[in-house]
Structure formats: structure tokens, C-alpha cells
mmCIF file of C-alpha atoms in Angstrom:
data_model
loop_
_atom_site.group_PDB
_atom_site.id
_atom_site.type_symbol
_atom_site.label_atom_id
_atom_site.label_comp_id
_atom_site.label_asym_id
_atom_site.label_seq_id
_atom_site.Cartn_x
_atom_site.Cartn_y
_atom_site.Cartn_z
ATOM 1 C CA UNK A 1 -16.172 -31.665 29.600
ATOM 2 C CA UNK A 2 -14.601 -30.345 27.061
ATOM 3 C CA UNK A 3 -13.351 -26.610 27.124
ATOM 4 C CA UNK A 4 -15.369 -25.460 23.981
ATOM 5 C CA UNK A 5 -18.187 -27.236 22.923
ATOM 6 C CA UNK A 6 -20.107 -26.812 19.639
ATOM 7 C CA UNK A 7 -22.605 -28.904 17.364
ATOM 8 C CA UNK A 8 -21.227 -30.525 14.907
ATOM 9 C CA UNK A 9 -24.246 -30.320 12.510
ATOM 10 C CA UNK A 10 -24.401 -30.513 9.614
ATOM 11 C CA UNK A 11 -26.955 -27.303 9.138
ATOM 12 C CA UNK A 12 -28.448 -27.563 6.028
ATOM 13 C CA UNK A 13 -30.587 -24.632 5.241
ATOM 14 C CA UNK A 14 -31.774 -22.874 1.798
ATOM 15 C CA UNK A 15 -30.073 -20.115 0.537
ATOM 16 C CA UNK A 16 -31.642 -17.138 1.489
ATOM 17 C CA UNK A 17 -31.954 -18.592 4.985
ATOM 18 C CA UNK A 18 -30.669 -17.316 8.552
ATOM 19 C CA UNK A 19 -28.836 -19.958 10.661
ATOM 20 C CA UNK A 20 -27.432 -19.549 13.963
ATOM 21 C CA UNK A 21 -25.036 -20.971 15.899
ATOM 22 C CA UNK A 22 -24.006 -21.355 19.566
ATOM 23 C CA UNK A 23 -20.924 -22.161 21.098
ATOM 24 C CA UNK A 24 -20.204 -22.830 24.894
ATOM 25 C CA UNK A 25 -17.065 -22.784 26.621
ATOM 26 C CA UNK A 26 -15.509 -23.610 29.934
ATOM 27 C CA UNK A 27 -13.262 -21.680 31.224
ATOM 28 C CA UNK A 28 -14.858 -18.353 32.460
ATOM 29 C CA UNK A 29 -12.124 -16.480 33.133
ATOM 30 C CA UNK A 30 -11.352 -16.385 29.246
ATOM 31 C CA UNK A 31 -11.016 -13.095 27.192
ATOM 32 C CA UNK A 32 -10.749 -13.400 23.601
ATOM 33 C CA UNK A 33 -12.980 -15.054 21.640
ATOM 34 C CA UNK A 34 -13.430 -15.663 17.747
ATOM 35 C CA UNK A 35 -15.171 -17.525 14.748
ATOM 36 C CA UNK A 36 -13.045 -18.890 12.006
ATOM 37 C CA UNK A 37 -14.161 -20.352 8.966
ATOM 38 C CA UNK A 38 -12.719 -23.613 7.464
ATOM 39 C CA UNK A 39 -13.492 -25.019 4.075
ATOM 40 C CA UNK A 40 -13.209 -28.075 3.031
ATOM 41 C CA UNK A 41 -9.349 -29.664 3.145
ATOM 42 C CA UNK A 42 -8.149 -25.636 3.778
ATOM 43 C CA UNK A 43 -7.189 -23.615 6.777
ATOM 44 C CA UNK A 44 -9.078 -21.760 9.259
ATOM 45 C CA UNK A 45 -9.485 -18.213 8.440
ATOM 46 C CA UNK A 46 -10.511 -15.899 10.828
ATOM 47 C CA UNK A 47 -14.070 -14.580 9.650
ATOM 48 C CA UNK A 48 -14.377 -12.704 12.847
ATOM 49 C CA UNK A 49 -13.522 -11.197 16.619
ATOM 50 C CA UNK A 50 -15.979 -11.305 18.963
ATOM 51 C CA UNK A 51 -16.463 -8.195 21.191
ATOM 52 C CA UNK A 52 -18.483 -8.086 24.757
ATOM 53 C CA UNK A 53 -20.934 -5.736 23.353
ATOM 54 C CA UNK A 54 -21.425 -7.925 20.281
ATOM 55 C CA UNK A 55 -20.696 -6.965 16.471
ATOM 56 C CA UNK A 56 -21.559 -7.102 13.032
ATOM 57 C CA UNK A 57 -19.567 -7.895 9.708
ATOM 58 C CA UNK A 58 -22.139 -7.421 6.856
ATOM 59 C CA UNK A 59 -24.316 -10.613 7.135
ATOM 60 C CA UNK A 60 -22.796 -11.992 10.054
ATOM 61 C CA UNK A 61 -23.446 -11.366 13.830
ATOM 62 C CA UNK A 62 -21.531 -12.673 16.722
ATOM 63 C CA UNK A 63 -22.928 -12.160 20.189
ATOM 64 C CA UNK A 64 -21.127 -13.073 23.477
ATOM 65 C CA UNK A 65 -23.111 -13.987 26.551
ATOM 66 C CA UNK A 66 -20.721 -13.985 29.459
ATOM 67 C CA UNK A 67 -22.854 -14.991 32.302
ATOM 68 C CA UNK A 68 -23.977 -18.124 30.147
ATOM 69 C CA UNK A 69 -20.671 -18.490 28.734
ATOM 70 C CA UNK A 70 -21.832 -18.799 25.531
ATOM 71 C CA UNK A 71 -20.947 -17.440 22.183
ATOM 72 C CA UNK A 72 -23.574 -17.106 18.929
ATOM 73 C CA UNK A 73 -22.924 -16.854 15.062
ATOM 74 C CA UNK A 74 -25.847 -15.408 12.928
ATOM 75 C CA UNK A 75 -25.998 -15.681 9.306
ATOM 76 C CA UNK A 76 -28.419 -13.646 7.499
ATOM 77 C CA UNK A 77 -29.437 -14.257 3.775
ATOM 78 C CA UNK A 78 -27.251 -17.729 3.275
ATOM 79 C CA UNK A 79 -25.089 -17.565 0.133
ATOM 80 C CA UNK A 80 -24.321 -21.092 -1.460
ATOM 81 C CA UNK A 81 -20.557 -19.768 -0.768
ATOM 82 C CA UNK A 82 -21.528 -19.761 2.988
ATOM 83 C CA UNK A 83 -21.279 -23.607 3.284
ATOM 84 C CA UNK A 84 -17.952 -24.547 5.404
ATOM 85 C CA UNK A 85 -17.421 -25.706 9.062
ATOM 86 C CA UNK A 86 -17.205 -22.573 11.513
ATOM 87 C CA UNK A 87 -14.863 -23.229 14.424
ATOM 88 C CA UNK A 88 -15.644 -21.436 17.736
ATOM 89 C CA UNK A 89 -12.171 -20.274 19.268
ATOM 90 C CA UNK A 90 -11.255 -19.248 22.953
ATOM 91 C CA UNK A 91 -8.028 -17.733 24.400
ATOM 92 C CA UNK A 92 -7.053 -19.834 27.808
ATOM 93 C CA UNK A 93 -5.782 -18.353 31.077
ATOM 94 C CA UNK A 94 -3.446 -20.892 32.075
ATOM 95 C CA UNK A 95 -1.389 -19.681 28.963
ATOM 96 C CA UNK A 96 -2.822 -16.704 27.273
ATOM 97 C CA UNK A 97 -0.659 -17.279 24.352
ATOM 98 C CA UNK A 98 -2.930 -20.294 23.343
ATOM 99 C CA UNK A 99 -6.407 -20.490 21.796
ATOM 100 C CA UNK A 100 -8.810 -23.538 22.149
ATOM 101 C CA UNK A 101 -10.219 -24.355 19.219
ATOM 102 C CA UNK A 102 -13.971 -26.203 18.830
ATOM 103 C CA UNK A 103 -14.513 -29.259 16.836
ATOM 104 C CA UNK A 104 -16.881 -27.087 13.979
ATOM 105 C CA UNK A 105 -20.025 -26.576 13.388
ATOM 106 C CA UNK A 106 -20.450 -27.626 9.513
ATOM 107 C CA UNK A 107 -23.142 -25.498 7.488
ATOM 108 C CA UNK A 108 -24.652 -26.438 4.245
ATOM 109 C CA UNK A 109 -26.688 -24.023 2.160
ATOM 110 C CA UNK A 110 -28.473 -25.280 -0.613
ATOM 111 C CA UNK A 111 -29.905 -23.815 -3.653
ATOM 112 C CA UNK B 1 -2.041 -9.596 4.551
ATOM 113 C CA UNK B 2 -0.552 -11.959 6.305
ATOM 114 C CA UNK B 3 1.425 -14.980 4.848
ATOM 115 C CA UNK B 4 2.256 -17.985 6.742
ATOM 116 C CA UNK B 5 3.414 -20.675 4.320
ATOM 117 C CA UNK B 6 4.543 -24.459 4.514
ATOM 118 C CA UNK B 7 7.101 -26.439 3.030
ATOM 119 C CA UNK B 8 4.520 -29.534 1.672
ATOM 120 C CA UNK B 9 1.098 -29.845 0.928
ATOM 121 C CA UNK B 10 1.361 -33.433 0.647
ATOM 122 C CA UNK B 11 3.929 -35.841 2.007
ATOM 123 C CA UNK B 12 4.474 -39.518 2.218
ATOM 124 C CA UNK B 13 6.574 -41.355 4.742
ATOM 125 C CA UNK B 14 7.403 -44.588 6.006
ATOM 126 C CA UNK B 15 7.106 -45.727 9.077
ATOM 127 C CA UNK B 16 10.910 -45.149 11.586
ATOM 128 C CA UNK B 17 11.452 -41.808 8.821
ATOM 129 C CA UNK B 18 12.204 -39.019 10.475
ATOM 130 C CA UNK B 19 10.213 -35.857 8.919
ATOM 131 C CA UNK B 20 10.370 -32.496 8.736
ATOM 132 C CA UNK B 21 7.822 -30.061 8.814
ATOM 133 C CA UNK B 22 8.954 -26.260 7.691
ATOM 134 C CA UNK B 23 7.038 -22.980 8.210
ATOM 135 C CA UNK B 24 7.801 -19.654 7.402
ATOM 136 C CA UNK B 25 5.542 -16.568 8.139
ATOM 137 C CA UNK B 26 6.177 -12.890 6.593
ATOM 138 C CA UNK B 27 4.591 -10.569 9.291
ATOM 139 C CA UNK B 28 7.362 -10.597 11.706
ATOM 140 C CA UNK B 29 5.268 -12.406 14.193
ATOM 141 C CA UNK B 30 6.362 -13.587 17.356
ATOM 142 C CA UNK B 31 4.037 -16.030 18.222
ATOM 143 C CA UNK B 32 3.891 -19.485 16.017
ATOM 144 C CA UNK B 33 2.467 -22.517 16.433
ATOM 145 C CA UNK B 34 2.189 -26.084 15.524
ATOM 146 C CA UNK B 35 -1.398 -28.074 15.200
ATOM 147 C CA UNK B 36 -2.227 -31.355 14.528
ATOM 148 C CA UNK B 37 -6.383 -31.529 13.137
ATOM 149 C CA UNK B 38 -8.073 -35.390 12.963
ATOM 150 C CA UNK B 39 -11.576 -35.590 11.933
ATOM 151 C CA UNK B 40 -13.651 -35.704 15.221
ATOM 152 C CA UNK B 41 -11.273 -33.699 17.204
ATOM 153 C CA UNK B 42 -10.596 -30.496 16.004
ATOM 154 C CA UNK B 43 -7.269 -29.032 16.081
ATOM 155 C CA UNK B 44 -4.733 -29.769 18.600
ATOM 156 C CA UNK B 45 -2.051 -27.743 19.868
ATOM 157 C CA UNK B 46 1.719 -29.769 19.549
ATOM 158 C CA UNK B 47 3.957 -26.984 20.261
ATOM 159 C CA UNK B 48 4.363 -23.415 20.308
ATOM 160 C CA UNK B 49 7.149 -21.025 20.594
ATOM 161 C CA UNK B 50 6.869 -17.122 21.281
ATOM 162 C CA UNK B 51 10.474 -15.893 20.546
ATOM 163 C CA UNK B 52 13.266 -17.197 18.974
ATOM 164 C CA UNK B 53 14.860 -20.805 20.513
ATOM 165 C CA UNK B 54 11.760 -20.212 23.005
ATOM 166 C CA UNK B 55 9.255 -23.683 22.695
ATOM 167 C CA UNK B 56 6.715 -24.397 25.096
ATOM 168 C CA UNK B 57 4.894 -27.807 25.034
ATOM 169 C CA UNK B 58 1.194 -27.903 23.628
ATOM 170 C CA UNK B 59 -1.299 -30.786 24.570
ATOM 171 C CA UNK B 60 -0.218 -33.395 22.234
ATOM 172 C CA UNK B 61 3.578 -33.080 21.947
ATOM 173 C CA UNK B 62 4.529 -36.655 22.535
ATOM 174 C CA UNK B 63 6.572 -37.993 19.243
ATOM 175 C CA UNK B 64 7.351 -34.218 18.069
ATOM 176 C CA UNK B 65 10.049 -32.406 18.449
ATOM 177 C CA UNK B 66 10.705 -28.277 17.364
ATOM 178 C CA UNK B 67 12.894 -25.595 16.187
ATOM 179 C CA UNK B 68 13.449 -21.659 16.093
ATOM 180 C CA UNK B 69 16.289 -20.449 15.274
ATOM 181 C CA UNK B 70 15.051 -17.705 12.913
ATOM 182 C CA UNK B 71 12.092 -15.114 14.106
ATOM 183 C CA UNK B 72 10.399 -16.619 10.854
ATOM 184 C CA UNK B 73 10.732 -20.067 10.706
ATOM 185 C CA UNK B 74 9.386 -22.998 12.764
ATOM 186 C CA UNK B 75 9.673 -26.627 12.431
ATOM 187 C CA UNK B 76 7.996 -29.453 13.326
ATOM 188 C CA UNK B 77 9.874 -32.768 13.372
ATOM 189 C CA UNK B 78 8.757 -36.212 13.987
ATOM 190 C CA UNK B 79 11.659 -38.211 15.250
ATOM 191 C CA UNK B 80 10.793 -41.648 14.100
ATOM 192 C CA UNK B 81 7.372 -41.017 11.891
ATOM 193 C CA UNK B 82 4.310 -43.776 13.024
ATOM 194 C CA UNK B 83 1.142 -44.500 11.648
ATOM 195 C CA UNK B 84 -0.593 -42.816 14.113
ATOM 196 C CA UNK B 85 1.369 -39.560 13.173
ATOM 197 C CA UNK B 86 -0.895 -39.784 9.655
ATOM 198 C CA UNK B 87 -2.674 -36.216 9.719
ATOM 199 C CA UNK B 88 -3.086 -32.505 8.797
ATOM 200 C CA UNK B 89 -0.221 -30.322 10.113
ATOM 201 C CA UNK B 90 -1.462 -26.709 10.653
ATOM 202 C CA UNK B 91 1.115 -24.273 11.098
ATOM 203 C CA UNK B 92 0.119 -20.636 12.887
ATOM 204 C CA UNK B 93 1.586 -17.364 13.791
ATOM 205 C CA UNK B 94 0.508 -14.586 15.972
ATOM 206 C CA UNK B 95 1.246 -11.221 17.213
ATOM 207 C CA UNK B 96 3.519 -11.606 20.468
ATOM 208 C CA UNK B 97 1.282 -11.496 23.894
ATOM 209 C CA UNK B 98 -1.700 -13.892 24.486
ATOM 210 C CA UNK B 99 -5.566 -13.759 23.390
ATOM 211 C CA UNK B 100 -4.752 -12.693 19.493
ATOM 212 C CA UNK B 101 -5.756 -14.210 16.511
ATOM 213 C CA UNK B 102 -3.891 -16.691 14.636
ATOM 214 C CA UNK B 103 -3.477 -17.006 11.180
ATOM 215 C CA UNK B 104 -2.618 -20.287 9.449
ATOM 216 C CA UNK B 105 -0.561 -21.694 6.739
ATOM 217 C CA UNK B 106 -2.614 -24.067 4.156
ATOM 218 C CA UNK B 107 -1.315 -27.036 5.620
ATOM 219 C CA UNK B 108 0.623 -30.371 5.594
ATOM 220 C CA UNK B 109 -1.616 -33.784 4.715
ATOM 221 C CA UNK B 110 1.071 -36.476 6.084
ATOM 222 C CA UNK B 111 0.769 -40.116 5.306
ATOM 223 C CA UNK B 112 2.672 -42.166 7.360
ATOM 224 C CA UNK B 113 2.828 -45.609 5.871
#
């Protein structure tokens, strides 16, 4: 199984739309937890932390669900700029200094 | 706002070269790291290092090799480049400690020919 597990999409949704996604991860004992946003042939950027009590950034939510071990990214009124891959990212135990990165969840938003 | 930059966007080498990778970040970070991402399988952690001439092994550091000599700089090198080392190199840094976010350089696309 792997540690953080996302799907891979793609999401294609009208702009104007709100699309969610969910991440799951493995390794309960983790403690950070983030959503990065990749576009096409560029870096990750971080687009946001993710706290226990859950938090907002404008149009974006991120929840965390702890008992489910599961993470959530909501997008509310999709911009055409929205379209990228998010990657789901979780801090490990074994060696705090790294962070496990998801595979992406690719969204599309169309006109 | 942080800067982490790297040597190459693009690179071509043969197969047997030996390569370097350079990356330098501005924000006095301790933390830096090396990733390899493939389509399919997300990003992969080679190497990282957390202080200076400090390296620890990520999950995929067969074929690499690293320095840090300076606080700022880390590099990647692949000893005798193979096809198989054809891929996006994804440099990182971090605040020191464990669980912070990582901010990336815009990356190395390396053929290996």
C-alpha cells in the first residue's frame, strides 16, 4: 500500500464549479500535512498547510480527518487558472525531516 | 520569498558521463533535498542533507552520489549517467527540524542518451 494515496483524475469540471479532493495516507502517527500545486513541466508550490481544525485560503478548503486518515481539498468557483495536478504531502515519523509526496490529483477546468 | 535555484533546466548526457547537478537556495535553510519525479510515480526522495557535510540516504539513492560543503549549496551527482537516470531533478530546501514545508527549485529535465 502505498503511504499516500490519491486519484489521479483527471477532474474536469466547468469553471465556476466546486471540486473536491481526497487524499489518504498510511502512516497514522504523521503530523504535518500539505497540498502543493504543480503545473505543467514546473515545480510544486506549496498552495497550502493543513491544520487539525481545518482552514481556509480564499477559495480553497483543506480539511483533515484523523481518525479516517484522510485529507480533503475543496475548490470553490473553479478559475480556468485552477487547472494543474495537486499533490497531497505527508511528513513521516521514521524521519521527520522527510515528506511523502502523492502521485497528483490532475484538475481541469474548462470554460 | 524564498529562492531555491538550479544550475540547468535542460541537460543532455551520454551514457558512462558523469553529471552534475548544482543547487543553491537563498533563505539560509538547513534542510535540502534531492528528488527524482517520473510520470506515474510522483516524486522520489534520492538524498537529503540537514547541515553542512551531513547526507542521509533517501529511497532511491542507488547511482547518486551528494555534496555539502556550503550551508547553500547541494549537489547531486550521477557517477556514471544511464538511461534509466533520464528524468526531472527537483531540488528542495527547508527550515532545519522535521514536518516543514519544502520549497523547490524549477528543476533539471536530464536526458541520458
Amino acid at each position: 500500500r502505498k503511504e499516500v494515496e490519491q486519484d489521479p483524475g483527471p477532474f474536469n469540471v466547468p469553471e465556476g464549479a466546486t471540486v473536491a479532493f481526497n487524499c489518504t495516507y498510511s502512516n497514522s502517527a504523521s503530523q504535518s500535512f500539505f497540498w502543493y500545486r504543480q503545473d505543467c513541466r514546473k515545480e510544486p508550490k506549496l498552495l497550502m498547510s493543513v491544520y487539525s481544525s481545518g482552514n481556509e485560503d480564499g477559495r480553497f478548503t483543506a480539511q483533515l480527518n484523523r481518525a479516517s486518515q484522510y485529507i480533503s481539498l475543496l475548490i470553490r468557483d473553479s478559475k480556468l487558472s485552477d487547472s494543474a495536478t495537486y499533490l497531497c504531502v505527508v511528513n513521516t515519523m521514521d524521519s521527520s525531516y522527510k515528506l511523502i509526496f502523492g502521485s497528483g490529483t490532475r484538475l481541469l477546468v474548462r470554460p | 520569498d524564498v529562492k531555491v535555484t538550479q544550475s540547468s533546466r535542460y541537460l543532455v548526457k551520454r551514457t558512462g558521463e558523469k553529471v552534475f547537478l548544482e543547487c543553491v537556495q537563498d533563505m539560509d535553510h538547513e534542510n535540502m533535498f534531492w528528488y527524482r519525479q517520473d510520470p506515474g510515480l510522483g516524486l522520489r526522495l534520492i538524498y537529503f542533507s540537514y547541515d553542512v557535510k551531513m547526507k542521509e540516504k533517501g529511497d532511491i539513492p542507488e547511482g547518486y552520489s551528494v555534496s555539502r560543503e556550503k550551508k547553500e549549496r547541494f549537489s547531486l551527482i550521477l557517477e556514471s549517467a544511464s538511461t534509466n537516470q533520464t528524468s526531472m531533478y527537483l531540488c528542495a530546501s527547508s527550515r532545519p527540524g522535521g514536518g516543514y514545508e519544502q520549497y523547490f527549485g524549477p528543476g533539471t529535465r536530464l536526458t541520458v542518451t
